[in-house]
mmCIF file of C-alpha atoms in Angstrom:
data_model
loop_
_atom_site.group_PDB
_atom_site.id
_atom_site.type_symbol
_atom_site.label_atom_id
_atom_site.label_comp_id
_atom_site.label_asym_id
_atom_site.label_seq_id
_atom_site.Cartn_x
_atom_site.Cartn_y
_atom_site.Cartn_z
ATOM 1 C CA THR G 1 -17.861 -261.157 -21.839
ATOM 2 C CA ALA G 2 -20.051 -258.888 -19.744
ATOM 3 C CA LEU G 3 -22.657 -261.612 -19.314
ATOM 4 C CA MET G 4 -20.098 -264.197 -18.207
ATOM 5 C CA ALA G 5 -18.529 -261.720 -15.781
ATOM 6 C CA ALA G 6 -21.968 -261.048 -14.294
ATOM 7 C CA MET G 7 -22.722 -264.764 -13.959
ATOM 8 C CA ALA G 8 -19.341 -265.326 -12.299
ATOM 9 C CA ALA G 9 -20.061 -262.534 -9.820
ATOM 10 C CA LEU G 10 -23.413 -264.120 -8.952
ATOM 11 C CA HIS G 11 -21.797 -267.526 -8.608
ATOM 12 C CA VAL G 12 -19.170 -266.435 -6.088
ATOM 13 C CA ASP G 13 -21.955 -264.655 -4.198
ATOM 14 C CA GLY G 14 -23.879 -267.906 -3.821
ATOM 15 C CA TRP G 15 -26.341 -267.654 -6.760
ATOM 16 C CA SER G 16 -25.115 -270.296 -9.145
ATOM 17 C CA PRO G 17 -26.824 -270.317 -12.590
ATOM 18 C CA ASP G 18 -27.737 -273.352 -14.679
ATOM 19 C CA TRP G 19 -24.420 -273.691 -16.460
ATOM 20 C CA THR G 20 -25.816 -276.243 -18.947
ATOM 21 C CA GLN G 21 -28.341 -273.700 -20.199
ATOM 22 C CA LEU G 22 -25.846 -270.861 -20.087
ATOM 23 C CA LEU G 23 -23.126 -272.658 -22.062
ATOM 24 C CA ALA G 24 -25.422 -274.288 -24.642
ATOM 25 C CA PRO G 25 -24.955 -275.532 -27.306
ATOM 26 C CA ARG G 26 -21.604 -276.491 -25.788
ATOM 27 C CA THR G 27 -21.697 -279.427 -23.385
ATOM 28 C CA PRO G 28 -19.636 -278.774 -20.288
ATOM 29 C CA THR G 29 -17.807 -281.636 -18.617
ATOM 30 C CA HIS G 30 -16.724 -282.027 -15.030
ATOM 31 C CA VAL G 31 -13.036 -282.045 -14.177
ATOM 32 C CA ASP G 32 -11.787 -283.929 -11.139
ATOM 33 C CA LEU G 33 -10.215 -281.756 -8.498
ATOM 34 C CA PRO G 34 -6.619 -282.440 -7.421
ATOM 35 C CA THR G 35 -6.218 -285.097 -4.776
ATOM 36 C CA TYR G 36 -4.306 -282.729 -2.448
ATOM 37 C CA PRO G 37 -6.125 -280.125 -0.393
ATOM 38 C CA PHE G 38 -6.078 -276.510 -1.484
ATOM 39 C CA GLN G 39 -3.653 -274.484 0.554
ATOM 40 C CA ARG G 40 -3.345 -270.737 0.701
ATOM 41 C CA GLU G 41 -1.215 -268.313 2.653
ATOM 42 C CA ARG G 42 -2.001 -264.648 3.362
ATOM 43 C CA TYR G 43 0.694 -262.089 2.754
ATOM 44 C CA TRP G 44 -1.305 -258.997 3.761
ATOM 45 C CA LEU G 45 -0.221 -257.277 6.938
ATOM 46 C CA GLU G 46 -2.854 -257.656 9.609
ATOM 47 C CA GLY G 47 -3.724 -254.259 11.126
ATOM 48 C CA GLY G 48 -0.888 -252.229 12.596
ATOM 49 C CA VAL G 49 0.705 -249.105 11.172
ATOM 50 C CA ALA G 50 0.653 -250.155 7.523
ATOM 51 C CA SER G 51 -3.119 -250.169 7.354
ATOM 52 C CA ALA G 52 -3.664 -247.106 9.514
ATOM 53 C CA GLY G 53 -2.064 -244.491 7.222
ATOM 54 C CA VAL G 54 -0.530 -241.418 8.810
ATOM 55 C CA THR G 55 -2.643 -241.817 11.956
ATOM 56 C CA GLY G 56 -0.693 -244.981 12.734
ATOM 57 C CA LEU G 57 2.431 -242.827 12.873
ATOM 58 C CA GLY G 58 0.920 -240.483 15.418
ATOM 59 C CA LEU G 59 -0.024 -237.850 12.812
ATOM 60 C CA GLU G 60 -3.243 -236.495 11.383
ATOM 61 C CA ALA G 61 -4.118 -236.300 7.700
ATOM 62 C CA ALA G 62 -3.864 -232.760 6.295
ATOM 63 C CA ASP G 63 -6.472 -233.430 3.576
ATOM 64 C CA HIS G 64 -4.807 -231.208 0.972
ATOM 65 C CA PRO G 65 -3.227 -232.091 -2.410
ATOM 66 C CA LEU G 66 0.089 -230.451 -1.458
ATOM 67 C CA LEU G 67 0.213 -231.527 2.198
ATOM 68 C CA GLY G 68 -0.068 -235.059 3.517
ATOM 69 C CA ALA G 69 0.081 -234.898 7.304
ATOM 70 C CA GLN G 70 0.130 -232.598 10.298
ATOM 71 C CA THR G 71 0.835 -232.763 13.998
ATOM 72 C CA ILE G 72 0.529 -230.460 17.010
ATOM 73 C CA LEU G 73 3.742 -229.844 18.980
ATOM 74 C CA ALA G 74 3.176 -230.847 22.571
ATOM 75 C CA ASP G 75 5.449 -228.253 24.175
ATOM 76 C CA SER G 76 4.196 -225.114 22.440
ATOM 77 C CA GLY G 77 0.885 -225.703 20.649
ATOM 78 C CA GLY G 78 2.536 -225.012 17.314
ATOM 79 C CA VAL G 79 1.645 -227.088 14.276
ATOM 80 C CA VAL G 80 3.816 -228.762 11.634
ATOM 81 C CA LEU G 81 2.317 -229.673 8.254
ATOM 82 C CA THR G 82 4.352 -231.841 5.894
ATOM 83 C CA GLY G 83 4.110 -233.030 2.322
ATOM 84 C CA ARG G 84 6.027 -233.974 -0.807
ATOM 85 C CA LEU G 85 6.034 -232.155 -4.131
ATOM 86 C CA SER G 86 6.706 -234.160 -7.276
ATOM 87 C CA LEU G 87 6.071 -233.636 -10.969
ATOM 88 C CA ARG G 88 4.824 -237.223 -11.070
ATOM 89 C CA THR G 89 2.171 -236.827 -8.371
ATOM 90 C CA GLN G 90 1.351 -233.169 -9.177
ATOM 91 C CA PRO G 91 1.979 -233.039 -12.954
ATOM 92 C CA TRP G 92 0.265 -229.650 -13.382
ATOM 93 C CA LEU G 93 3.228 -228.018 -11.619
ATOM 94 C CA ALA G 94 5.422 -228.891 -14.615
ATOM 95 C CA ASP G 95 3.537 -226.228 -16.616
ATOM 96 C CA HIS G 96 5.135 -223.406 -14.602
ATOM 97 C CA VAL G 97 8.615 -222.853 -16.059
ATOM 98 C CA ILE G 98 10.857 -219.854 -15.396
ATOM 99 C CA GLY G 99 14.247 -219.581 -17.053
ATOM 100 C CA GLY G 100 14.073 -223.177 -18.231
ATOM 101 C CA GLU G 101 13.397 -224.615 -14.764
ATOM 102 C CA VAL G 102 10.151 -225.747 -13.162
ATOM 103 C CA ILE G 103 9.458 -223.337 -10.301
ATOM 104 C CA LEU G 104 6.689 -223.614 -7.738
ATOM 105 C CA PRO G 105 4.321 -220.678 -8.407
ATOM 106 C CA GLY G 106 4.221 -218.019 -5.709
ATOM 107 C CA THR G 107 0.481 -218.548 -5.472
ATOM 108 C CA ALA G 108 1.193 -222.066 -4.183
ATOM 109 C CA PHE G 109 3.013 -220.602 -1.161
ATOM 110 C CA LEU G 110 -0.103 -218.560 -0.468
ATOM 111 C CA GLU G 111 -2.268 -221.684 -0.766
ATOM 112 C CA LEU G 112 -0.011 -223.510 1.721
ATOM 113 C CA ALA G 113 -0.315 -220.640 4.189
ATOM 114 C CA VAL G 114 -4.109 -220.546 3.786
ATOM 115 C CA CYS G 115 -4.310 -224.293 4.445
ATOM 116 C CA ALA G 116 -2.130 -223.922 7.541
ATOM 117 C CA GLY G 117 -4.316 -221.089 8.791
ATOM 118 C CA ASP G 118 -7.451 -223.201 8.366
ATOM 119 C CA GLN G 119 -5.959 -225.896 10.578
ATOM 120 C CA VAL G 120 -5.431 -223.504 13.489
ATOM 121 C CA GLY G 121 -8.492 -221.272 13.125
ATOM 122 C CA CYS G 122 -6.635 -218.351 11.518
ATOM 123 C CA GLY G 123 -8.719 -217.283 8.552
ATOM 124 C CA LEU G 124 -6.668 -214.215 7.579
ATOM 125 C CA ILE G 125 -3.169 -214.126 6.107
ATOM 126 C CA GLY G 126 -1.830 -210.981 7.759
ATOM 127 C CA GLU G 127 1.331 -211.103 5.662
ATOM 128 C CA LEU G 128 3.322 -213.611 3.639
ATOM 129 C CA VAL G 129 6.716 -212.759 2.131
ATOM 130 C CA VAL G 130 8.329 -215.066 -0.439
ATOM 131 C CA GLN G 131 12.084 -214.995 0.164
ATOM 132 C CA ALA G 132 13.256 -217.504 -2.456
ATOM 133 C CA SER G 133 11.618 -219.541 -5.165
ATOM 134 C CA LEU G 134 11.419 -223.333 -5.019
ATOM 135 C CA ARG G 135 12.836 -225.394 -7.886
ATOM 136 C CA LEU G 136 11.113 -228.695 -8.640
ATOM 137 C CA PRO G 137 13.444 -231.349 -10.096
ATOM 138 C CA ALA G 138 12.191 -233.578 -12.891
ATOM 139 C CA GLU G 139 12.983 -236.953 -11.350
ATOM 140 C CA SER G 140 13.013 -236.559 -7.569
ATOM 141 C CA THR G 141 10.634 -235.299 -4.914
ATOM 142 C CA VAL G 142 10.916 -232.270 -2.661
ATOM 143 C CA ARG G 143 9.901 -232.420 0.976
ATOM 144 C CA ILE G 144 8.075 -229.393 2.339
ATOM 145 C CA GLN G 145 7.234 -228.283 5.851
ATOM 146 C CA VAL G 146 4.864 -225.544 6.928
ATOM 147 C CA LEU G 147 5.627 -224.477 10.490
ATOM 148 C CA VAL G 148 2.946 -222.633 12.444
ATOM 149 C CA GLY G 149 3.996 -221.074 15.740
ATOM 150 C CA PRO G 150 1.984 -220.946 18.966
ATOM 151 C CA PRO G 151 -0.638 -218.189 19.315
ATOM 152 C CA ASP G 152 0.279 -214.914 20.936
ATOM 153 C CA ASP G 153 -1.990 -212.893 23.220
ATOM 154 C CA GLU G 154 -3.987 -211.657 20.200
ATOM 155 C CA GLY G 155 -4.309 -215.108 18.642
ATOM 156 C CA ALA G 156 -1.789 -214.384 15.858
ATOM 157 C CA ARG G 157 0.664 -217.073 14.774
ATOM 158 C CA SER G 158 3.865 -217.062 12.750
ATOM 159 C CA VAL G 159 4.098 -219.254 9.642
ATOM 160 C CA SER G 160 7.173 -220.415 7.740
ATOM 161 C CA ILE G 161 7.552 -222.620 4.666
ATOM 162 C CA TYR G 162 10.653 -224.771 4.084
ATOM 163 C CA SER G 163 11.799 -227.318 1.522
ATOM 164 C CA GLN G 164 14.402 -230.070 1.387
ATOM 165 C CA GLU G 165 15.364 -231.597 -1.947
ATOM 166 C CA HIS G 166 17.690 -234.250 -0.542
ATOM 167 C CA THR G 167 17.157 -236.299 2.591
ATOM 168 C CA GLY G 168 19.794 -236.833 5.237
ATOM 169 C CA ASP G 169 22.079 -234.067 6.454
ATOM 170 C CA VAL G 170 21.026 -231.493 3.853
ATOM 171 C CA GLU G 171 19.753 -228.310 5.479
ATOM 172 C CA TRP G 172 16.177 -227.137 4.963
ATOM 173 C CA THR G 173 15.776 -224.102 2.699
ATOM 174 C CA PRO G 174 13.468 -221.281 3.904
ATOM 175 C CA HIS G 175 11.119 -219.953 1.228
ATOM 176 C CA ALA G 176 8.449 -217.836 2.865
ATOM 177 C CA THR G 177 7.545 -216.357 6.237
ATOM 178 C CA GLY G 178 4.460 -214.594 7.451
ATOM 179 C CA VAL G 179 1.782 -214.011 10.052
ATOM 180 C CA LEU G 180 -1.603 -215.714 10.426
ATOM 181 C CA LEU G 181 -4.410 -213.806 12.114
ATOM 182 C CA PRO G 182 -7.574 -215.214 13.745
ATOM 183 C CA ALA G 183 -10.752 -215.456 11.707
ATOM 184 C CA SER G 184 -12.282 -212.624 13.729
ATOM 185 C CA ALA G 185 -9.869 -210.234 11.982
ATOM 186 C CA GLN G 186 -11.216 -211.079 8.511
ATOM 187 C CA THR G 187 -12.734 -208.311 6.440
ATOM 188 C CA GLU G 188 -16.355 -208.649 5.396
ATOM 189 C CA ALA G 189 -16.955 -210.388 2.075
ATOM 190 C CA VAL G 190 -18.036 -208.107 -0.768
ATOM 191 C CA SER G 191 -20.402 -209.430 -3.434
ATOM 192 C CA ASP G 192 -20.116 -208.208 -7.030
ATOM 193 C CA LYS G 193 -23.289 -209.293 -8.831
ATOM 194 C CA GLY G 194 -23.420 -206.425 -11.287
ATOM 195 C CA PRO G 195 -23.063 -206.870 -15.046
ATOM 196 C CA TRP G 196 -19.858 -208.557 -16.152
ATOM 197 C CA PRO G 197 -17.862 -207.006 -17.584
ATOM 198 C CA PRO G 198 -19.018 -203.560 -16.443
ATOM 199 C CA ARG G 199 -20.456 -201.391 -19.196
ATOM 200 C CA ASP G 200 -17.540 -198.952 -19.334
ATOM 201 C CA ALA G 201 -14.816 -201.617 -19.277
ATOM 202 C CA GLN G 202 -12.450 -201.529 -22.253
ATOM 203 C CA PRO G 203 -11.254 -204.923 -23.559
ATOM 204 C CA VAL G 204 -7.504 -205.596 -23.662
ATOM 205 C CA SER G 205 -6.043 -207.855 -26.314
ATOM 206 C CA LEU G 206 -4.329 -211.058 -25.175
ATOM 207 C CA ALA G 207 -2.266 -211.258 -28.364
ATOM 208 C CA GLN G 208 0.918 -209.912 -26.733
ATOM 209 C CA LEU G 209 0.741 -212.256 -23.733
ATOM 210 C CA PRO G 210 2.921 -215.098 -25.146
ATOM 211 C CA ALA G 211 5.607 -212.699 -26.409
ATOM 212 C CA GLN G 212 5.651 -210.789 -23.144
ATOM 213 C CA GLN G 213 6.027 -213.950 -21.089
ATOM 214 C CA ALA G 214 8.671 -215.435 -23.381
ATOM 215 C CA ALA G 215 10.719 -212.225 -23.133
ATOM 216 C CA GLY G 216 10.760 -212.647 -19.359
ATOM 217 C CA GLY G 217 11.743 -216.320 -19.482
ATOM 218 C CA LEU G 218 8.258 -217.580 -18.589
ATOM 219 C CA GLU G 219 6.927 -220.740 -20.217
ATOM 220 C CA TYR G 220 3.367 -221.525 -19.183
ATOM 221 C CA GLY G 221 1.868 -224.883 -20.084
ATOM 222 C CA THR G 222 -1.810 -225.718 -20.332
ATOM 223 C CA ALA G 223 -2.519 -225.668 -16.594
ATOM 224 C CA PHE G 224 -1.520 -221.982 -16.345
ATOM 225 C CA GLN G 225 -3.238 -220.812 -19.525
ATOM 226 C CA GLY G 226 -6.577 -220.049 -17.873
ATOM 227 C CA LEU G 227 -6.670 -216.310 -18.541
ATOM 228 C CA ALA G 228 -9.767 -215.930 -20.744
ATOM 229 C CA ALA G 229 -10.314 -212.148 -20.973
ATOM 230 C CA VAL G 230 -8.934 -208.846 -19.675
ATOM 231 C CA TRP G 231 -10.520 -205.392 -19.401
ATOM 232 C CA ARG G 232 -9.402 -201.990 -18.216
ATOM 233 C CA LEU G 233 -11.810 -199.873 -16.141
ATOM 234 C CA GLY G 234 -10.155 -196.590 -15.229
ATOM 235 C CA GLU G 235 -7.117 -197.603 -13.173
ATOM 236 C CA ASP G 236 -8.584 -201.028 -12.377
ATOM 237 C CA VAL G 237 -7.744 -204.195 -14.281
ATOM 238 C CA LEU G 238 -10.441 -206.845 -14.652
ATOM 239 C CA ALA G 239 -9.671 -210.468 -15.471
ATOM 240 C CA GLU G 240 -11.754 -213.534 -16.164
ATOM 241 C CA VAL G 241 -10.188 -216.934 -15.511
ATOM 242 C CA ARG G 242 -11.403 -220.337 -16.584
ATOM 243 C CA LEU G 243 -9.233 -223.178 -15.366
ATOM 244 C CA PRO G 244 -8.348 -225.693 -18.099
ATOM 245 C CA GLU G 245 -10.160 -228.996 -17.834
ATOM 246 C CA LYS G 246 -7.179 -230.980 -16.591
ATOM 247 C CA VAL G 247 -6.888 -228.870 -13.440
ATOM 248 C CA ALA G 248 -10.502 -227.691 -13.078
ATOM 249 C CA ALA G 249 -11.587 -231.218 -12.123
ATOM 250 C CA ASP G 250 -9.295 -231.022 -9.079
ATOM 251 C CA ALA G 251 -10.091 -227.433 -8.055
ATOM 252 C CA HIS G 252 -12.492 -228.518 -5.291
ATOM 253 C CA ARG G 253 -9.554 -229.926 -3.321
ATOM 254 C CA TYR G 254 -7.902 -226.503 -3.006
ATOM 255 C CA GLY G 255 -8.880 -223.341 -1.223
ATOM 256 C CA LEU G 256 -8.017 -221.192 -4.245
ATOM 257 C CA HIS G 257 -6.227 -223.204 -6.924
ATOM 258 C CA PRO G 258 -2.725 -221.704 -7.441
ATOM 259 C CA ALA G 259 -3.066 -221.990 -11.235
ATOM 260 C CA ALA G 260 -6.284 -219.913 -11.174
ATOM 261 C CA LEU G 261 -4.826 -217.033 -9.166
ATOM 262 C CA ASP G 262 -1.606 -217.158 -11.187
ATOM 263 C CA ALA G 263 -3.605 -216.898 -14.431
ATOM 264 C CA ALA G 264 -5.455 -213.841 -13.101
ATOM 265 C CA ILE G 265 -2.189 -212.120 -12.191
ATOM 266 C CA GLN G 266 -0.989 -212.569 -15.776
ATOM 267 C CA ALA G 267 -3.542 -209.904 -16.762
ATOM 268 C CA LEU G 268 -1.713 -207.094 -14.960
ATOM 269 C CA PRO G 269 1.289 -206.622 -17.301
ATOM 270 C CA LEU G 270 -1.092 -206.518 -20.278
ATOM 271 C CA ALA G 271 -2.881 -203.427 -18.975
ATOM 272 C CA VAL G 272 -0.048 -201.274 -17.603
ATOM 273 C CA ASP G 273 1.041 -197.853 -18.899
ATOM 274 C CA GLY G 274 -2.205 -197.492 -20.831
ATOM 275 C CA ALA G 275 -0.802 -199.578 -23.708
ATOM 276 C CA ASP G 276 -3.205 -202.114 -25.159
ATOM 277 C CA GLY G 277 -1.512 -205.453 -24.713
ATOM 278 C CA GLY G 278 1.287 -204.066 -22.558
ATOM 279 C CA ASP G 279 4.976 -203.743 -23.423
ATOM 280 C CA PRO G 280 6.580 -207.059 -24.516
ATOM 281 C CA THR G 281 10.024 -205.704 -23.573
ATOM 282 C CA ALA G 282 9.067 -204.737 -20.016
ATOM 283 C CA PRO G 283 10.634 -206.908 -17.281
ATOM 284 C CA VAL G 284 8.291 -209.618 -16.046
ATOM 285 C CA THR G 285 7.394 -209.331 -12.366
ATOM 286 C CA LEU G 286 5.876 -211.822 -9.958
ATOM 287 C CA PRO G 287 4.223 -211.294 -6.556
ATOM 288 C CA PHE G 288 6.479 -211.790 -3.559
ATOM 289 C CA LEU G 289 4.473 -210.124 -0.762
ATOM 290 C CA TRP G 290 0.852 -210.790 0.157
ATOM 291 C CA SER G 291 -1.079 -209.105 2.961
ATOM 292 C CA GLY G 292 -4.652 -209.122 4.209
ATOM 293 C CA VAL G 293 -5.709 -212.271 2.340
ATOM 294 C CA SER G 294 -9.131 -213.698 3.240
ATOM 295 C CA LEU G 295 -10.736 -216.756 1.638
ATOM 296 C CA PHE G 296 -14.534 -216.914 1.694
ATOM 297 C CA ALA G 297 -15.274 -219.882 -0.612
ATOM 298 C CA THR G 298 -13.293 -222.836 -1.941
ATOM 299 C CA GLY G 299 -12.992 -224.862 -5.117
ATOM 300 C CA ALA G 300 -13.833 -222.188 -7.719
ATOM 301 C CA ALA G 301 -12.723 -223.108 -11.261
ATOM 302 C CA THR G 302 -13.989 -219.881 -12.886
ATOM 303 C CA LEU G 303 -13.114 -216.487 -11.420
ATOM 304 C CA ARG G 304 -13.887 -212.804 -11.882
ATOM 305 C CA VAL G 305 -11.036 -210.695 -10.535
ATOM 306 C CA ARG G 306 -10.811 -206.930 -10.050
ATOM 307 C CA PHE G 307 -7.310 -205.524 -9.405
ATOM 308 C CA SER G 308 -6.944 -201.973 -8.088
ATOM 309 C CA PRO G 309 -3.592 -200.133 -7.853
ATOM 310 C CA ASP G 310 -2.166 -199.809 -4.338
ATOM 311 C CA GLY G 311 1.026 -197.794 -4.473
ATOM 312 C CA ALA G 312 3.658 -197.831 -7.210
ATOM 313 C CA ASP G 313 4.217 -201.585 -7.269
ATOM 314 C CA GLY G 314 1.206 -203.081 -5.517
ATOM 315 C CA TYR G 315 -2.411 -204.070 -6.131
ATOM 316 C CA SER G 316 -5.429 -205.043 -4.090
ATOM 317 C CA ALA G 317 -7.830 -207.637 -5.479
ATOM 318 C CA LEU G 318 -11.434 -208.758 -5.138
ATOM 319 C CA ILE G 319 -12.025 -212.288 -6.390
ATOM 320 C CA ALA G 320 -15.507 -213.623 -7.121
ATOM 321 C CA ALA G 321 -17.055 -216.720 -8.643
ATOM 322 C CA VAL G 322 -18.863 -216.669 -11.986
ATOM 323 C CA ASP G 323 -22.124 -215.719 -10.227
ATOM 324 C CA GLY G 324 -20.519 -212.798 -8.385
ATOM 325 C CA GLU G 325 -20.360 -214.512 -4.989
ATOM 326 C CA PRO G 326 -17.150 -213.565 -3.134
ATOM 327 C CA VAL G 327 -14.276 -216.059 -3.200
ATOM 328 C CA ALA G 328 -11.356 -214.092 -1.731
ATOM 329 C CA SER G 329 -9.987 -210.627 -1.100
ATOM 330 C CA LEU G 330 -6.375 -209.388 -1.068
ATOM 331 C CA GLU G 331 -5.638 -206.092 0.609
ATOM 332 C CA ARG G 332 -2.242 -205.805 -1.047
ATOM 333 C CA MET G 333 0.242 -207.763 -3.130
ATOM 334 C CA VAL G 334 3.615 -206.385 -4.181
ATOM 335 C CA PHE G 335 5.618 -207.447 -7.238
ATOM 336 C CA ARG G 336 9.311 -207.966 -7.884
ATOM 337 C CA PRO G 337 11.216 -208.741 -11.131
ATOM 338 C CA VAL G 338 11.643 -212.434 -11.883
ATOM 339 C CA ALA G 339 15.430 -212.076 -11.767
ATOM 340 C CA GLU G 340 15.234 -211.126 -8.088
ATOM 341 C CA LEU G 341 13.228 -214.234 -7.214
ATOM 342 C CA SER G 342 15.731 -216.784 -8.484
ATOM 343 C CA ALA G 343 15.943 -220.165 -6.851
ATOM 344 C CA PRO G 344 18.545 -220.538 -4.106
ATOM 345 C CA ALA G 345 21.716 -222.432 -4.843
ATOM 346 C CA GLY G 346 21.520 -226.161 -4.403
ATOM 347 C CA PRO G 347 22.919 -227.968 -1.365
ATOM 348 C CA ASP G 348 26.693 -228.263 -1.005
ATOM 349 C CA LEU G 349 26.954 -231.922 -1.922
ATOM 350 C CA PRO G 350 30.213 -233.693 -2.907
ATOM 351 C CA LEU G 351 30.703 -233.807 -6.664
ATOM 352 C CA TYR G 352 33.242 -236.026 -8.383
ATOM 353 C CA ARG G 353 33.983 -235.904 -12.093
ATOM 354 C CA MET G 354 36.699 -236.882 -14.561
ATOM 355 C CA ASP G 355 38.636 -234.030 -16.120
ATOM 356 C CA TRP G 356 41.395 -233.847 -18.721
ATOM 357 C CA THR G 357 44.417 -231.617 -18.191
ATOM 358 C CA PRO G 358 46.403 -230.971 -21.417
ATOM 359 C CA MET G 359 50.123 -231.788 -21.234
ATOM 360 C CA VAL G 360 52.612 -228.948 -21.700
ATOM 361 C CA SER G 361 54.963 -229.493 -24.611
ATOM 362 C CA GLY G 362 57.442 -227.442 -26.544
ATOM 363 C CA ALA G 363 58.501 -224.150 -25.079
ATOM 364 C CA GLU G 364 58.520 -223.748 -21.371
ATOM 365 C CA PRO G 365 55.244 -222.054 -20.333
ATOM 366 C CA HIS G 366 55.392 -218.641 -18.786
ATOM 367 C CA VAL G 367 54.415 -218.569 -15.137
ATOM 368 C CA PRO G 368 54.354 -215.329 -13.134
ATOM 369 C CA VAL G 369 57.063 -215.253 -10.509
ATOM 370 C CA GLY G 370 55.809 -215.821 -7.005
ATOM 371 C CA GLU G 371 52.634 -217.656 -8.028
ATOM 372 C CA ALA G 372 53.751 -221.130 -9.097
ATOM 373 C CA SER G 373 56.589 -223.153 -10.594
ATOM 374 C CA VAL G 374 56.241 -225.630 -13.432
ATOM 375 C CA VAL G 375 58.329 -228.794 -13.316
ATOM 376 C CA ASP G 376 58.606 -231.064 -16.407
ATOM 377 C CA VAL G 377 59.882 -234.512 -15.583
ATOM 378 C CA GLY G 378 59.901 -236.797 -18.587
ATOM 379 C CA GLY G 379 56.736 -235.264 -19.999
ATOM 380 C CA LEU G 380 54.894 -235.387 -16.688
ATOM 381 C CA VAL G 381 53.943 -231.872 -15.778
ATOM 382 C CA GLY G 382 53.148 -230.798 -12.248
ATOM 383 C CA VAL G 383 52.343 -227.439 -10.752
ATOM 384 C CA LEU G 384 53.820 -226.624 -7.380
ATOM 385 C CA GLU G 385 52.007 -223.925 -5.394
#
């Protein structure tokens, strides 16, 4: 089969073999061609918008797995980045389940903000606050928009992230707001090429992780099971993350893959209160506020992360690659219980359904005076307000 395919490729390229030799010992025979001329008709669109992608629509490609296009607003210099989220096109998102529903990880909002900042020369996330989580339906897609405002006198820009599950007149739902700062405001990258883990680091068991997450309503599939090891060093928490193969192959397309940072954050509850393995009954918390986030390298599939306490409910973080080269730094991230980050209610769409109202029979039902009257006409019961 391979040989014949190769010969056919040569033939259509103008290098016809000796078919008699090639087909021996069979004897090929010639077949007369039809007496009518061959006719063909092209159905491909010639040029135009269809072949030009988003640029044919007056947009520019965003070159990011979660964002498809972007455009600069002519009147203000702001930027709009758009995309679609779907469990069919981004199947790894289905591995992040909270309370029985697929929820976009908070680290994905941070990745969207970082991408938006890159497009406008703002290399520092001054602050990003997640206001509401984003539910991802199983069968449909969700439209997202990242709105970047015009620069102020200091070069800072506002950023907002919205979603729309249904097209048409359904309002957009706000999910996160923040501030992007120019690259000149970035902190200097810190390398950590010492021994890993440090000599005095105490290992923390991962055995309680599944029970702790299940108690909080978290169900993490393979994509978010990258936490490989955890240590405690004084008040610091150290984590090593290795992205699973199915998402590691795509890590180079992201700044910092949301599944990698999410896996690192899973280490924190395991090392709190000095209890090895953490408290399985403690409420599960997720980050909702990020500040001072700088990205120094992209595409890392293996991470070394050092978390340091910053206040009662916050942490700073230094993130490095496997060789100790800096990947990112977070000045502060603050956590909130999962219950307080529930998805917003769905859009107020018309809903029609059949319902069965039992007939009243026998004794006359008791109805409080002044609220309603019950009238029974030949078995047909009606309630008059």
